[in-house]
PDB file of C-alpha atoms in Angstrom:
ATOM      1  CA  UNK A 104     137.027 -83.126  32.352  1.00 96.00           C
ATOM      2  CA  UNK A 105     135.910 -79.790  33.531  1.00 98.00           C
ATOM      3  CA  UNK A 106     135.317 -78.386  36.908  1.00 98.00           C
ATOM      4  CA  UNK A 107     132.792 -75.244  36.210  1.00 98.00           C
ATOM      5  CA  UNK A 108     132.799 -72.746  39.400  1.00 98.00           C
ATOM      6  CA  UNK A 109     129.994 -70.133  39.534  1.00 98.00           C
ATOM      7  CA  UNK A 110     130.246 -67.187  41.668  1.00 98.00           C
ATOM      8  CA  UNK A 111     127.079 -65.238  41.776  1.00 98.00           C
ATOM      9  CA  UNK A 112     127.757 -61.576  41.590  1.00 98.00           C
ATOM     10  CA  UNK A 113     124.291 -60.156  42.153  1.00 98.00           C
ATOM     11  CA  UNK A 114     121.877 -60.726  45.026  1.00 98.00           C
ATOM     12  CA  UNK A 115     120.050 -64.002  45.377  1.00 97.00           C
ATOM     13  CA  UNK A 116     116.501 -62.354  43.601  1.00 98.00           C
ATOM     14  CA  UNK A 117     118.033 -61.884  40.822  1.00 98.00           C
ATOM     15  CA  UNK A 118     119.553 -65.073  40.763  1.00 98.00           C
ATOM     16  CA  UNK A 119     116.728 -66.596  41.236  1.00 98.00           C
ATOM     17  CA  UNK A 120     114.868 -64.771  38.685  1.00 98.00           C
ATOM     18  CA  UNK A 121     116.534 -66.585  35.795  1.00 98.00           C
ATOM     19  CA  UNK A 122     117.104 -69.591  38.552  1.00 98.00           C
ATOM     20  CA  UNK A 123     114.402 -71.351  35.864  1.00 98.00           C
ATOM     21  CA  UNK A 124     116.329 -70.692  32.812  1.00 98.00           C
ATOM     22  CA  UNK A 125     119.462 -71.589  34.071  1.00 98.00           C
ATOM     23  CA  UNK A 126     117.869 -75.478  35.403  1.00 98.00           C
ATOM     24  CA  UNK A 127     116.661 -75.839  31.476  1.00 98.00           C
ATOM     25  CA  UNK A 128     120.156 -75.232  30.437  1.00 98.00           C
ATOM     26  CA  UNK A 129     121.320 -77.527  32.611  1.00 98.00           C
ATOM     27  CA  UNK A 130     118.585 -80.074  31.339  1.00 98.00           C
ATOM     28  CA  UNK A 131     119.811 -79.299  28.039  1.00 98.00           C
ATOM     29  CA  UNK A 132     123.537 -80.016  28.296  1.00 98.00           C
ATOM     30  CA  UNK A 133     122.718 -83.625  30.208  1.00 97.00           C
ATOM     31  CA  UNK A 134     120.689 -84.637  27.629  1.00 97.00           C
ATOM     32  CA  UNK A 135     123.920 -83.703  25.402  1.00 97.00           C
ATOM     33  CA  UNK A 136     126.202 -85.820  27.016  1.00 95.00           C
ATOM     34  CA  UNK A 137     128.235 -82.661  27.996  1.00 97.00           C
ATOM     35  CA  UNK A 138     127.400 -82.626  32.099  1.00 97.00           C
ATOM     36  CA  UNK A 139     128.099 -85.174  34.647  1.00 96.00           C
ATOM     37  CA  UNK A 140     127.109 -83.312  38.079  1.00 97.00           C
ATOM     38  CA  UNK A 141     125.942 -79.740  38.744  1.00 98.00           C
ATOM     39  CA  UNK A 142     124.511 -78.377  42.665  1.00 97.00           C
ATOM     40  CA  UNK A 143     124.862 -75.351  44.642  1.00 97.00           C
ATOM     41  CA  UNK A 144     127.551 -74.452  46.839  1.00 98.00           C
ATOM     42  CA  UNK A 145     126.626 -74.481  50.782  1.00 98.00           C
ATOM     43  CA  UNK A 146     126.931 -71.515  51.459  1.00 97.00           C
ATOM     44  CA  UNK A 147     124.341 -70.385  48.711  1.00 97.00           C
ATOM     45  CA  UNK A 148     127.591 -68.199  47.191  1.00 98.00           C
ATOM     46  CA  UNK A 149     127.394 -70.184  43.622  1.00 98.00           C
ATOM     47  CA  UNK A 150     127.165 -73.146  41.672  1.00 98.00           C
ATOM     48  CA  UNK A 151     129.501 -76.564  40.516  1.00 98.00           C
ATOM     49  CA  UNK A 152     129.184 -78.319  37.057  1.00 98.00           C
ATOM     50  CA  UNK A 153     131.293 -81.373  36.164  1.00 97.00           C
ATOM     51  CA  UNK A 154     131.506 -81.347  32.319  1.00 97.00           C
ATOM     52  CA  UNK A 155     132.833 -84.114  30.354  1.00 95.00           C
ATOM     53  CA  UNK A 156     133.328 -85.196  26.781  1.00 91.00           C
ATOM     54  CA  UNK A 157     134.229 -81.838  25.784  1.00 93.00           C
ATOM     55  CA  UNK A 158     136.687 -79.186  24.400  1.00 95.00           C
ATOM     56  CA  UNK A 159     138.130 -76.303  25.841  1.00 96.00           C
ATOM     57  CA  UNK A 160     136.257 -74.032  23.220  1.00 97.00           C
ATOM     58  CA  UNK A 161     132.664 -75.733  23.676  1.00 97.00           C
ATOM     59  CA  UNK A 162     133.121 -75.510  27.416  1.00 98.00           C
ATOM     60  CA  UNK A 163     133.183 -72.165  27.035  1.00 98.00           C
ATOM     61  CA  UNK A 164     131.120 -71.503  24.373  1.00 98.00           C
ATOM     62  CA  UNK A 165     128.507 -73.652  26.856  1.00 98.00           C
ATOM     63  CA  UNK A 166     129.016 -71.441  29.430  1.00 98.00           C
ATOM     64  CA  UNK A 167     128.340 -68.338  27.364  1.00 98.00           C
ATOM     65  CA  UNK A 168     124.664 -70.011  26.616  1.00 98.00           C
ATOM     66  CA  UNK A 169     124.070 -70.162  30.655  1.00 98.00           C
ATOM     67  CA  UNK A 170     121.024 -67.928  31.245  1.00 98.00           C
ATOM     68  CA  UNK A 171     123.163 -66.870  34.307  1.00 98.00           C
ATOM     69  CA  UNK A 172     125.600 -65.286  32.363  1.00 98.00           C
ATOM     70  CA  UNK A 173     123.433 -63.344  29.730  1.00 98.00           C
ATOM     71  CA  UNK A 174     121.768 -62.232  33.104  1.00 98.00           C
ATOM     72  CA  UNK A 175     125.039 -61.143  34.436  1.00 98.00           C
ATOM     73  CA  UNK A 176     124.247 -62.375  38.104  1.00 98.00           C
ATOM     74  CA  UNK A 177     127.770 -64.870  37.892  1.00 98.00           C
ATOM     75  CA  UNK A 178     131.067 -65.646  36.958  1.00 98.00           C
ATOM     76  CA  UNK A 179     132.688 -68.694  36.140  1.00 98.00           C
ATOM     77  CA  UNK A 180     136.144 -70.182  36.863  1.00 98.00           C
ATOM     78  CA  UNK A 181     136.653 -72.916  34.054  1.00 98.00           C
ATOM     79  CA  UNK A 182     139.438 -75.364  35.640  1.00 98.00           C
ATOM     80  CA  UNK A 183     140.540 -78.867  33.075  1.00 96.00           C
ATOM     81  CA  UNK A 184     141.886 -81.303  34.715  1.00 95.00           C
ATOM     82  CA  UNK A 185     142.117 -85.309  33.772  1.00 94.00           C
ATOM     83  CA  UNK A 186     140.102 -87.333  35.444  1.00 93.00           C
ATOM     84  CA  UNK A 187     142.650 -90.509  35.745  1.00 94.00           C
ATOM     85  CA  UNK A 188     140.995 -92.121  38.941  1.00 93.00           C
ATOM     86  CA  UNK A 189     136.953 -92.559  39.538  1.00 92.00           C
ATOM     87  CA  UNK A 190     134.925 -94.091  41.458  1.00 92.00           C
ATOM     88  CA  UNK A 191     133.248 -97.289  40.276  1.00 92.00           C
ATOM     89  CA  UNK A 192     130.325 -95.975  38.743  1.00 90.00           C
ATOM     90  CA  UNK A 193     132.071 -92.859  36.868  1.00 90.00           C
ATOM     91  CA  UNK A 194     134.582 -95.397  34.852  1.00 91.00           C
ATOM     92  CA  UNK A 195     133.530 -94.382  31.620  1.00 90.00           C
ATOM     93  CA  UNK A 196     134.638 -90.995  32.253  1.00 91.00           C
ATOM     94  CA  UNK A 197     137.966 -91.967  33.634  1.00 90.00           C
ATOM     95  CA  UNK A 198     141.129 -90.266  31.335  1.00 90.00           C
ATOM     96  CA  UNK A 199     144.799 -91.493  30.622  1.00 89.00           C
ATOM     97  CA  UNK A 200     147.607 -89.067  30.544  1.00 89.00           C
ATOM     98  CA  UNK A 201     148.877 -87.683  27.462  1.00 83.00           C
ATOM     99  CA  UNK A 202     152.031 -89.246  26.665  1.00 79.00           C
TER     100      UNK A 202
END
């Protein structure tokens, strides 16, 4: 599992300028399979994605596709991490340690 960190690095118009874009991208990669939650941060500073089901290299390569990015108004911090305890409802994405 993949915790996806946005930092915006332009000023909220211009966020919000592609701010349509970027929601049909995120559309896109639910329908996929490949997201499990995305909202903004409070302050309005960024974003969080959950991804799941997914590679290092497609992660990224997801990220690259992000209307945000070919705008250039954020950044993203990419952190894997395995997701051995969930709540209830999130079993299915629940991970074992490599052995």
């Amino acid at each position: 599992m993949f915790v996806l960190e946005l930092t915006y690095t332009a000023p909220l118009d211009r966020v919000d300028a592609v701010l349509e874009d970027h929601v049909q991208w995120l559309h896109k990669e639910y329908a996929a399979g490949h997201f499990v939650a995305a909202g903004r941060k409070v302050p309005r500073d960024g974003g969080v994605i959950l991804a799941a089901g997914v590679d290092r290299a497609t992660v990224e390569r997801i990220v690259a596709e992000d209307p945000f990015t070919l705008a250039g108004v954020c950044t993203y911090r990419i952190t894997e991490f395995v997701a051995t305890t969930t709540a209830p409802a999130l079993e299915t994405y629940r991970e074992q340690l490599p052995s």
